[in-house]
Structures are given as structure tokens and as C-alpha cells.
Coordinates of C-alpha atoms in Angstrom, one line a residue:
X1 CA -76.7 13.2 -55.2
X2 CA -78.9 16.2 -56.3
X3 CA -77.5 19.6 -55.7
X4 CA -80.4 20.7 -53.5
X5 CA -80.0 17.7 -51.2
X6 CA -76.3 18.2 -50.9
X7 CA -76.7 21.9 -50.0
X8 CA -79.0 20.9 -47.1
X9 CA -75.8 19.6 -45.4
X10 CA -74.8 23.2 -44.7
X11 CA -77.8 23.8 -42.6
X12 CA -77.0 24.2 -38.9
X13 CA -80.6 23.7 -37.9
X14 CA -83.5 22.6 -40.1
X15 CA -85.7 25.6 -40.7
X16 CA -87.7 26.2 -43.8
X17 CA -89.0 29.7 -43.0
X18 CA -87.2 32.7 -44.4
X19 CA -87.0 36.1 -42.6
X20 CA -89.5 38.6 -43.8
X21 CA -87.5 41.7 -43.2
X22 CA -83.8 41.2 -43.8
X23 CA -81.3 43.3 -41.9
X24 CA -79.3 45.6 -44.2
X25 CA -76.5 46.3 -41.7
X26 CA -73.7 45.8 -44.3
X27 CA -75.6 47.6 -47.1
X28 CA -73.8 50.8 -48.1
X29 CA -74.9 53.7 -50.2
X30 CA -73.9 51.9 -53.4
X31 CA -75.7 48.7 -52.6
X32 CA -79.4 49.4 -52.6
X33 CA -81.4 46.2 -53.3
X34 CA -79.8 44.6 -56.3
X35 CA -80.4 41.6 -58.5
X36 CA -77.7 39.2 -57.4
X37 CA -77.8 37.5 -60.7
X38 CA -76.0 40.5 -62.3
X39 CA -73.2 40.3 -59.8
X40 CA -72.5 36.6 -60.0
X41 CA -69.4 35.2 -61.8
X42 CA -70.0 33.3 -65.0
X43 CA -70.1 29.5 -64.6
X44 CA -66.7 29.1 -66.3
X45 CA -65.3 31.8 -64.0
X46 CA -66.7 30.2 -60.9
X47 CA -64.8 27.0 -61.5
X48 CA -61.5 28.9 -61.7
X49 CA -62.5 31.1 -58.7
X50 CA -63.2 28.0 -56.6
X51 CA -59.8 26.5 -57.5
X52 CA -58.0 29.7 -56.7
X53 CA -59.8 29.9 -53.4
X54 CA -58.7 26.4 -52.5
X55 CA -55.1 27.1 -53.4
X56 CA -54.7 30.6 -52.1
X57 CA -57.1 31.2 -49.3
X58 CA -58.5 28.0 -47.8
X59 CA -55.6 27.1 -45.6
X60 CA -55.7 30.5 -43.9
X61 CA -59.4 30.7 -43.4
X62 CA -60.0 27.1 -42.8
X63 CA -63.7 27.0 -42.2
X64 CA -64.9 25.0 -45.3
X65 CA -64.9 21.3 -45.9
X66 CA -63.4 21.5 -49.4
X67 CA -64.7 18.2 -50.8
X68 CA -68.3 19.1 -49.9
X69 CA -68.1 22.6 -51.4
X70 CA -66.1 21.3 -54.4
X71 CA -68.8 18.7 -55.2
X72 CA -71.5 21.5 -55.1
X73 CA -69.6 23.7 -57.4
X74 CA -68.8 21.0 -59.9
X75 CA -72.3 19.4 -59.7
X76 CA -73.8 22.7 -60.9
X77 CA -70.9 23.2 -63.4
X78 CA -70.1 26.6 -61.8
X79 CA -73.6 27.9 -62.3
X80 CA -74.4 29.1 -58.9
X81 CA -77.9 30.1 -60.0
X82 CA -78.8 26.4 -59.5
X83 CA -77.8 26.5 -55.8
X84 CA -80.3 27.3 -53.0
X85 CA -80.5 31.1 -52.2
X86 CA -78.9 30.5 -48.7
X87 CA -75.7 29.6 -50.6
X88 CA -75.4 32.9 -52.3
X89 CA -73.4 34.7 -49.5
X90 CA -70.9 31.8 -49.4
X91 CA -70.4 31.9 -53.2
X92 CA -69.9 35.6 -53.2
X93 CA -67.5 35.6 -50.3
X94 CA -65.5 32.8 -51.9
X95 CA -65.3 34.9 -55.1
X96 CA -64.4 38.1 -53.2
X97 CA -61.6 36.2 -51.4
X98 CA -60.3 34.4 -54.5
X99 CA -60.0 37.6 -56.6
X100 CA -58.5 39.5 -53.7
X101 CA -55.7 36.9 -53.4
X102 CA -54.7 37.3 -57.1
X103 CA -52.4 40.0 -58.4
X104 CA -53.7 42.7 -60.8
X105 CA -51.9 41.0 -63.7
X106 CA -53.4 37.6 -62.9
X107 CA -56.9 39.1 -62.8
X108 CA -56.3 40.8 -66.1
X109 CA -55.0 37.5 -67.7
X110 CA -57.9 35.3 -66.5
X111 CA -60.8 37.8 -66.5
X112 CA -59.7 40.6 -68.8
X113 CA -61.0 43.0 -66.1
X114 CA -59.5 45.4 -63.7
X115 CA -58.9 43.8 -60.3
X116 CA -60.4 46.7 -58.3
X117 CA -63.6 46.5 -60.4
X118 CA -63.9 42.8 -59.9
X119 CA -63.1 43.0 -56.2
X120 CA -65.7 45.7 -55.8
X121 CA -68.4 43.7 -57.7
X122 CA -67.9 40.6 -55.5
X123 CA -67.7 42.6 -52.3
X124 CA -71.0 44.2 -53.1
X125 CA -72.4 40.8 -54.0
X126 CA -71.2 39.4 -50.6
X127 CA -72.7 42.3 -48.7
X128 CA -76.0 42.3 -50.5
X129 CA -76.4 38.5 -50.2
X130 CA -75.5 38.6 -46.5
X131 CA -78.1 41.3 -46.0
X132 CA -80.8 39.4 -47.9
X133 CA -79.9 36.2 -45.9
X134 CA -80.5 38.3 -42.7
X135 CA -77.1 37.1 -41.4
X136 CA -77.7 38.5 -37.9
X137 CA -80.6 36.2 -37.3
X138 CA -79.4 33.3 -39.5
X139 CA -79.4 29.7 -38.5
X140 CA -77.6 28.6 -41.7
X141 CA -74.0 27.6 -41.1
X142 CA -73.1 28.4 -44.7
X143 CA -74.1 32.1 -44.0
X144 CA -71.8 32.1 -41.0
X145 CA -69.0 30.7 -43.2
X146 CA -69.6 33.4 -45.7
X147 CA -69.6 36.2 -43.0
X148 CA -66.3 34.8 -41.6
X149 CA -64.6 34.8 -45.0
X150 CA -65.9 38.3 -45.7
X151 CA -64.7 39.8 -42.5
X152 CA -61.2 38.2 -42.9
X153 CA -60.9 39.8 -46.3
X154 CA -62.6 43.2 -45.5
X155 CA -59.8 43.9 -42.9
X156 CA -57.5 44.4 -45.9
X157 CA -59.7 47.2 -47.2
X158 CA -61.3 48.9 -44.2
X159 CA -60.2 50.8 -41.1
X160 CA -59.1 48.9 -38.0
X161 CA -62.0 50.4 -36.0
X162 CA -64.5 49.3 -38.6
X163 CA -63.2 45.7 -38.7
X164 CA -63.0 45.6 -34.8
X165 CA -66.7 46.4 -34.7
X166 CA -67.5 43.6 -37.1
X167 CA -65.5 41.2 -34.9
X168 CA -68.0 42.0 -32.1
X169 CA -70.9 41.4 -34.4
X170 CA -69.8 38.0 -35.7
X171 CA -69.0 37.0 -32.1
X172 CA -72.6 37.7 -31.1
X173 CA -74.0 35.9 -34.1
X174 CA -71.9 32.8 -33.2
X175 CA -72.9 32.9 -29.6
X176 CA -76.6 33.2 -30.6
X177 CA -76.0 29.9 -32.5
X178 CA -74.3 28.3 -29.5
X179 CA -71.0 27.9 -31.3
X180 CA -69.2 28.8 -28.1
X181 CA -70.5 25.6 -26.5
X182 CA -69.1 22.2 -27.4
X183 CA -71.0 19.4 -29.0
X184 CA -71.8 17.7 -25.7
X185 CA -74.6 20.3 -25.2
X186 CA -76.2 19.4 -28.5
X187 CA -76.8 15.6 -28.6
X188 CA -78.5 15.8 -32.1
X189 CA -75.4 17.3 -33.8
X190 CA -73.4 14.8 -35.9
X191 CA -69.6 14.4 -35.4
X192 CA -69.1 16.2 -38.7
X193 CA -71.2 19.2 -37.7
X194 CA -69.5 19.3 -34.3
X195 CA -66.1 19.5 -36.0
X196 CA -67.3 22.2 -38.5
X197 CA -68.6 24.2 -35.6
X198 CA -65.3 24.0 -33.9
X199 CA -63.6 25.3 -37.0
X200 CA -65.9 28.3 -37.0
X201 CA -65.3 29.1 -33.4
X202 CA -61.5 28.7 -33.9
X203 CA -61.5 31.3 -36.7
X204 CA -63.7 33.7 -34.7
X205 CA -61.2 33.6 -31.9
X206 CA -58.3 34.3 -34.3
X207 CA -60.2 37.2 -35.9
X208 CA -61.2 38.6 -32.6
X209 CA -57.6 38.6 -31.3
X210 CA -56.2 39.9 -34.6
X211 CA -58.5 42.9 -34.7
X212 CA -58.4 43.5 -30.9
X213 CA -54.7 43.5 -31.1
X214 CA -54.9 46.8 -32.9
X215 CA -57.6 48.3 -30.7
X216 CA -58.3 47.0 -27.2
X217 CA -56.6 43.6 -26.6
X218 CA -58.0 43.5 -23.1
X219 CA -61.5 43.3 -24.6
X220 CA -60.8 40.0 -26.5
X221 CA -63.0 37.0 -26.0
X222 CA -62.4 35.8 -22.4
X223 CA -61.7 32.1 -22.0
X224 CA -64.4 31.8 -19.4
X225 CA -67.3 32.3 -21.9
X226 CA -66.6 29.3 -24.1
X227 CA -65.8 25.6 -23.8
X228 CA -65.7 24.7 -27.5
X229 CA -62.7 22.5 -28.1
X230 CA -60.0 23.2 -30.7
X231 CA -60.5 21.6 -34.1
X232 CA -58.6 18.4 -34.7
X233 CA -55.4 18.4 -36.7
X234 CA -56.8 16.4 -39.6
X235 CA -57.3 16.9 -43.3
X236 CA -60.6 17.4 -45.1
X237 CA -60.2 13.9 -46.6
X238 CA -60.4 12.4 -43.1
X239 CA -63.9 13.6 -42.4
X240 CA -67.3 14.0 -44.2
X241 CA -71.0 14.4 -43.6
X242 CA -71.6 10.7 -43.3
X243 CA -68.9 9.8 -40.6
X244 CA -70.2 8.3 -37.4
X245 CA -67.1 9.1 -35.3
X246 CA -64.3 11.6 -35.6
X247 CA -60.8 10.2 -36.4
X248 CA -57.8 10.7 -34.1
X249 CA -55.8 13.9 -34.6
X250 CA -52.8 13.5 -36.7
X251 CA -49.2 14.6 -36.0
X252 CA -47.4 16.7 -38.6
X253 CA -48.9 19.1 -41.2
X254 CA -52.5 18.8 -42.3
X255 CA -55.2 21.0 -43.8
X256 CA -56.0 22.4 -40.3
X257 CA -52.4 23.0 -39.1
X258 CA -52.1 26.7 -40.1
X259 CA -55.3 27.7 -38.4
X260 CA -54.6 25.6 -35.3
X261 CA -51.2 27.2 -35.0
X262 CA -52.7 30.6 -35.4
X263 CA -55.3 29.9 -32.8
X264 CA -52.7 28.6 -30.3
X265 CA -50.5 31.7 -31.1
X266 CA -53.4 33.9 -30.3
X267 CA -54.0 32.2 -26.9
X268 CA -50.4 32.8 -26.0
X269 CA -50.5 36.3 -27.4
X270 CA -53.6 37.1 -25.4
X271 CA -51.8 36.4 -22.1
X272 CA -48.8 38.3 -23.3
X273 CA -50.9 41.3 -24.1
X274 CA -52.2 41.4 -20.6
X275 CA -48.7 42.5 -19.6
X276 CA -48.7 45.5 -21.9
X277 CA -52.4 46.3 -21.7
X278 CA -53.4 49.9 -21.0
X279 CA -55.6 48.7 -18.3
X280 CA -52.6 47.5 -16.3
X281 CA -50.1 49.7 -14.6
X282 CA -46.8 50.4 -16.4
X283 CA -43.9 48.3 -15.2
X284 CA -40.4 49.8 -15.4
X285 CA -38.7 46.6 -14.1
X286 CA -38.9 43.1 -15.6
X287 CA -41.3 41.4 -13.2
X288 CA -42.3 37.9 -12.6
X289 CA -45.2 38.1 -15.1
X290 CA -43.0 39.2 -17.9
X291 CA -40.4 36.5 -17.2
X292 CA -43.1 33.9 -17.1
X293 CA -44.4 35.0 -20.4
X294 CA -41.0 34.5 -22.0
X295 CA -40.9 31.0 -20.6
X296 CA -44.4 30.3 -21.8
X297 CA -43.5 31.6 -25.3
X298 CA -40.4 29.3 -25.4
X299 CA -42.6 26.4 -24.3
X300 CA -45.1 27.1 -27.0
X301 CA -42.5 27.3 -29.7
X302 CA -41.0 23.9 -28.6
X303 CA -44.4 22.3 -28.3
X304 CA -45.9 23.7 -31.6
X305 CA -42.8 22.7 -33.6
X306 CA -42.9 19.2 -32.1
X307 CA -46.6 18.7 -32.8
X308 CA -47.0 20.3 -36.2
X309 CA -43.7 21.1 -37.9
X310 CA -41.2 18.5 -36.8
X311 CA -41.2 16.7 -40.1
X312 CA -40.0 18.9 -42.9
X313 CA -42.0 18.9 -46.1
X314 CA -39.9 20.6 -48.9
X315 CA -42.5 19.3 -51.4
X316 CA -45.2 21.6 -49.7
X317 CA -44.6 25.4 -50.0
X318 CA -47.5 25.9 -47.6
X319 CA -45.4 24.1 -45.0
X320 CA -42.5 26.5 -45.5
X321 CA -44.9 29.4 -45.2
X322 CA -46.5 28.1 -42.0
X323 CA -43.1 27.4 -40.4
X324 CA -41.8 30.9 -41.2
X325 CA -45.1 32.4 -39.9
X326 CA -44.8 30.5 -36.6
X327 CA -41.2 31.7 -36.2
X328 CA -42.2 35.3 -37.0
X329 CA -45.0 35.2 -34.5
X330 CA -42.8 34.0 -31.7
X331 CA -40.2 36.7 -32.6
X332 CA -42.9 39.4 -32.5
X333 CA -44.0 38.5 -29.0
X334 CA -40.4 38.1 -27.8
X335 CA -39.8 41.6 -29.1
X336 CA -42.9 42.9 -27.2
X337 CA -41.6 41.4 -23.9
X338 CA -38.1 42.6 -24.5
X339 CA -39.5 46.1 -25.0
X340 CA -41.1 45.9 -21.5
X341 CA -37.6 45.1 -20.1
X342 CA -35.9 47.8 -22.2
X343 CA -38.4 50.5 -23.4
X344 CA -35.8 52.8 -24.9
X345 CA -34.9 52.5 -28.6
X346 CA -31.3 53.1 -27.7
X347 CA -29.3 49.8 -27.4
X348 CA -28.4 48.4 -24.1
X349 CA -25.2 47.0 -25.6
X350 CA -22.7 48.7 -27.9
X351 CA -22.7 45.8 -30.5
X352 CA -25.6 45.1 -32.7
X353 CA -24.5 41.5 -32.9
X354 CA -25.4 41.0 -29.3
X355 CA -28.5 43.3 -29.1
X356 CA -31.4 40.9 -28.7
X357 CA -34.2 43.3 -29.5
X358 CA -32.4 44.5 -32.6
X359 CA -31.8 40.9 -33.8
X360 CA -35.4 40.0 -33.1
X361 CA -36.7 43.0 -35.0
X362 CA -34.4 42.5 -38.0
X363 CA -35.4 38.8 -38.1
X364 CA -39.1 39.7 -38.2
X365 CA -38.6 42.1 -41.1
X366 CA -36.6 39.5 -43.0
X367 CA -39.2 36.8 -42.3
X368 CA -42.2 38.8 -43.7
X369 CA -40.2 39.9 -46.8
X370 CA -39.3 36.3 -47.5
X371 CA -43.0 35.3 -47.3
X372 CA -44.0 38.2 -49.6
X373 CA -41.4 37.7 -52.3
X374 CA -40.3 34.1 -52.1
X375 CA -41.1 32.2 -55.3
X376 CA -42.9 29.4 -53.5
X377 CA -44.7 31.6 -51.0
X378 CA -45.7 34.9 -52.6
X379 CA -49.1 33.5 -53.8
X380 CA -50.2 33.9 -50.2
X381 CA -48.7 37.5 -49.8
X382 CA -52.2 39.0 -50.2
X383 CA -52.9 38.7 -46.5
X384 CA -50.0 41.0 -45.7
X385 CA -51.4 43.9 -47.7
X386 CA -51.4 46.9 -45.4
X387 CA -49.7 45.0 -42.6
X388 CA -47.0 47.4 -41.3
X389 CA -44.4 46.2 -38.8
X390 CA -44.2 49.4 -36.8
X391 CA -42.4 48.1 -33.8
X392 CA -39.7 46.1 -35.7
X393 CA -39.1 49.0 -38.0
X394 CA -38.9 51.4 -35.0
X395 CA -36.4 49.2 -33.1
X396 CA -34.1 48.7 -36.1
X397 CA -34.1 52.3 -37.3
X398 CA -33.8 53.5 -33.7
X399 CA -30.7 51.4 -33.2
X400 CA -29.2 52.5 -36.5
X401 CA -29.6 56.2 -35.6
X402 CA -27.2 55.9 -32.7
X403 CA -24.6 53.3 -33.6
X404 CA -21.7 53.4 -35.9
X405 CA -22.3 51.8 -39.3
X406 CA -20.7 48.3 -39.9
X407 CA -21.6 45.3 -42.0
X408 CA -24.5 44.4 -39.8
X409 CA -25.8 48.0 -39.7
X410 CA -25.6 48.2 -43.5
X411 CA -27.5 45.0 -44.0
X412 CA -30.2 46.2 -41.5
X413 CA -30.5 49.5 -43.3
X414 CA -31.0 47.7 -46.6
X415 CA -33.7 45.5 -45.1
X416 CA -35.5 48.5 -43.6
X417 CA -35.4 50.5 -46.8
X418 CA -36.6 47.4 -48.8
X419 CA -39.5 47.0 -46.3
X420 CA -40.5 50.7 -46.5
X421 CA -40.3 50.7 -50.3
X422 CA -43.2 48.2 -50.7
X423 CA -45.6 49.8 -48.2
X424 CA -48.8 51.2 -49.7
X425 CA -49.2 54.9 -50.2
X426 CA -52.0 55.0 -47.5
X427 CA -49.4 54.3 -44.8
X428 CA -48.4 58.0 -45.0
X429 CA -51.8 58.8 -43.4
X430 CA -51.2 56.6 -40.3
X431 CA -50.4 58.3 -37.0
X432 CA -47.1 56.4 -36.6
X433 CA -45.7 57.3 -40.0
X434 CA -44.3 60.7 -39.0
X435 CA -42.5 59.5 -35.9
X436 CA -41.1 56.6 -37.9
X437 CA -39.8 59.0 -40.5
X438 CA -37.9 60.9 -37.9
X439 CA -35.8 57.8 -37.3
X440 CA -34.7 57.6 -40.9

């Protein structure tokens, strides 16, 4: 199939007219109108970049249908100049994400370039191509894919407030395209298009919650504004542009499992955050809401593991990563709810071995360290860059400051120091750094 024809499958609505005045919202001082050709990767580099994206990024930002994009990239032999211009943002965002996922040593080996320089180059390319595509008014689904990938990666580089603002922007772009409504409202949409739209909305909900979690969780997307169903738990090989009906969802781990789990965790987390929201009065006693959230969290854990993670897959490192991430997320929210019941950092019980909050916090620190440094999982550690576990660290260090040292305390101290030693230098500028230091 010709490249141009294949690329048309990415169009959300068939429109041939291009915007006359592109919006340069993402354009920064260094990105005045540029020739995108000078920013693109070489064809040989693009093939490696695409494979890296599939292996390191795709499972966590599951918005692309890998077989379709893979065919495009290989049909043009990595020469993205041959693709339609509306594919530029997607190719640059893929490149930005792929390089961001590699270590500095890996970039030096494969590109003989400094990682910061290459990341900057592809970020500029993504921003400039999104600007030229007039992403705010776009009707191209490929541009929305590109913007989603871009915002998921930009949160590793920019301030929480900046990223939170972008979350509101991409939400409105999606709503303007009707992605918040399910396919029953659009009778001309094919089953494949409907499923891809659901993937986009699922990722937008995840991103909105993840950014709002750090700013104003009560302003997250309300359930009442959308009826788009969750994506199916199926692999990319189970669907394609020519299918006439969607397959049944599968049990166990698939290409979509990680994102579906994250989306469900976000839904549970959103309700839990209502208990701790600044818009609600402070509760000094464990009330019915808090206890119900604990029950809800327990039910989620049981249901999620039964649906997605019941069958162990030692041959798939991504399965191990997903399982640990799910356990970590549950611990994190259990710790939040436990803090409502016991706000003080001082332990309720004299023994650390029976201190629930301490054990939850210590377990969370150990889980993330395992994901970041385990031989089979560290390739996905890029997404934890700058991720600081303030509450688990505060709970563990707070307990250690008032108890007598024993074997458990010594182990917890080692885990805390190990966690602190790998934090980026920029953490010292965070408002919570000084209070945390007082606990050491």
C-alpha cells in the first residue's frame, strides 16, 4: 500500500484544507519558524528510534497502533520526509520520547551525540511541528497522538504548573473533537477508529489526574462530562484499520494492560483525593468516607489482579514492572488514607514492625527503587525522573527520628539514604526539601 494512502488512516475526519494561520502557542524564544528538515533524524536513526519507542515507551503511553505506524516507518525506510506533513508532529514526538527514555551512555553509543542536545533538538521539532499543524484546531488524530506523547514527556522537564496548564489545553482539544463521547454518537466511525479514540481519552484522563494530583485534584475531569468507554484489554495484533467488529476483551496481560490499570487506579485515586481535598473540611477522626475508601481500594486491588495480573509471566519483564507499579499505587493511597487517621509523623505503636503507615511507606520506597534499578525493569526508569516520594520519605524518616534503632530501623535508614542519593540536584529547590532535611 502506498505510504500516502496508509497515512490517511490517521485522519480523524477527512479534511483537505490546511489552516492559514497556525497557532504558535508552544513556540518558545528559541523556536522561531524553522525548517523541520534540519531537525529530523536521519533515516537510519529513525528506524532505531522507532524500535526504541516501541520497547521503552509504547506500553506506558499506549495511544498508537504499533503495526500501522511500524508499517509507515518501514515503508519509507525511516525517511520521514516522504510522509505527509501532518505526520511530522507524531514523528518528532516519537523521537523526543525515544531519546528521553535512553541513558546518556546509550545515546552516545548509538548517536555519538550528547543526550541533552538530541533531546532538545527533537523537543524543538515536536513543538515547531505541532505549532505548524495548528494543533489547537486540528482534526488530525495523528496530531493529537503527537501532542499526548509530547505532554507526557514534557512533564519530566517542566514545572508542575506548566504541565498542569497543558493538561487543560489537551483536554479542550479532545473535547472539541468529541473524544469525550463514545462511538455511538458517531455512526460513521469504524470500530478501529472508535477504539483508537478511546485510547486517546484514556490517556488524557491519566495525564489529567497525574498533573492535577500535584496541583488541584478537585479540578480533575469530572465523570459527568464524558461517556467514552474504557479501551478493551486487547493487543495491537487483535485489531487493525480493516476490522468490521471489535474482538472480545482478553483476560491477563496485553498491550493495553498497563494503561488500563493506570486509568482504573486514577479513577480510584480521584475518589480518594476527595477525602483529602483542600475544598473539603479537615477531618480529625476516621469517618465513614475514609473507611469506605479503604474498602474500595482493597476491592480494586483484588479485582485488578484477578483481571490483569493473575497469570504470572516471568518471560515478560514488563509484566513484573506492571505488577510492582500496581502494588505501589495501592500502597500510596493506603498511606494517604492512613495519614488521615493518624496525621502525626510520630508512631501510634512502639514497634516499627506493627506500624502500618511505616511499613506502607517503606514498601513504597523499596518498590520504586526496584523498578529503577532492577536488571529487567530499569529500561523503563526514565518515567520516574524527578519523581520524589515526599510522603513515604517523610513518614519513614519521621518514625526513625523518634524510635530506638533496631534491625528494621537500620534497614529503613539504608533504604531512605539510598532513595535520597539518586534524587536530582534540582530537588534542593523544592519547597518540601528543607522540611524533609530536618528529619534526617
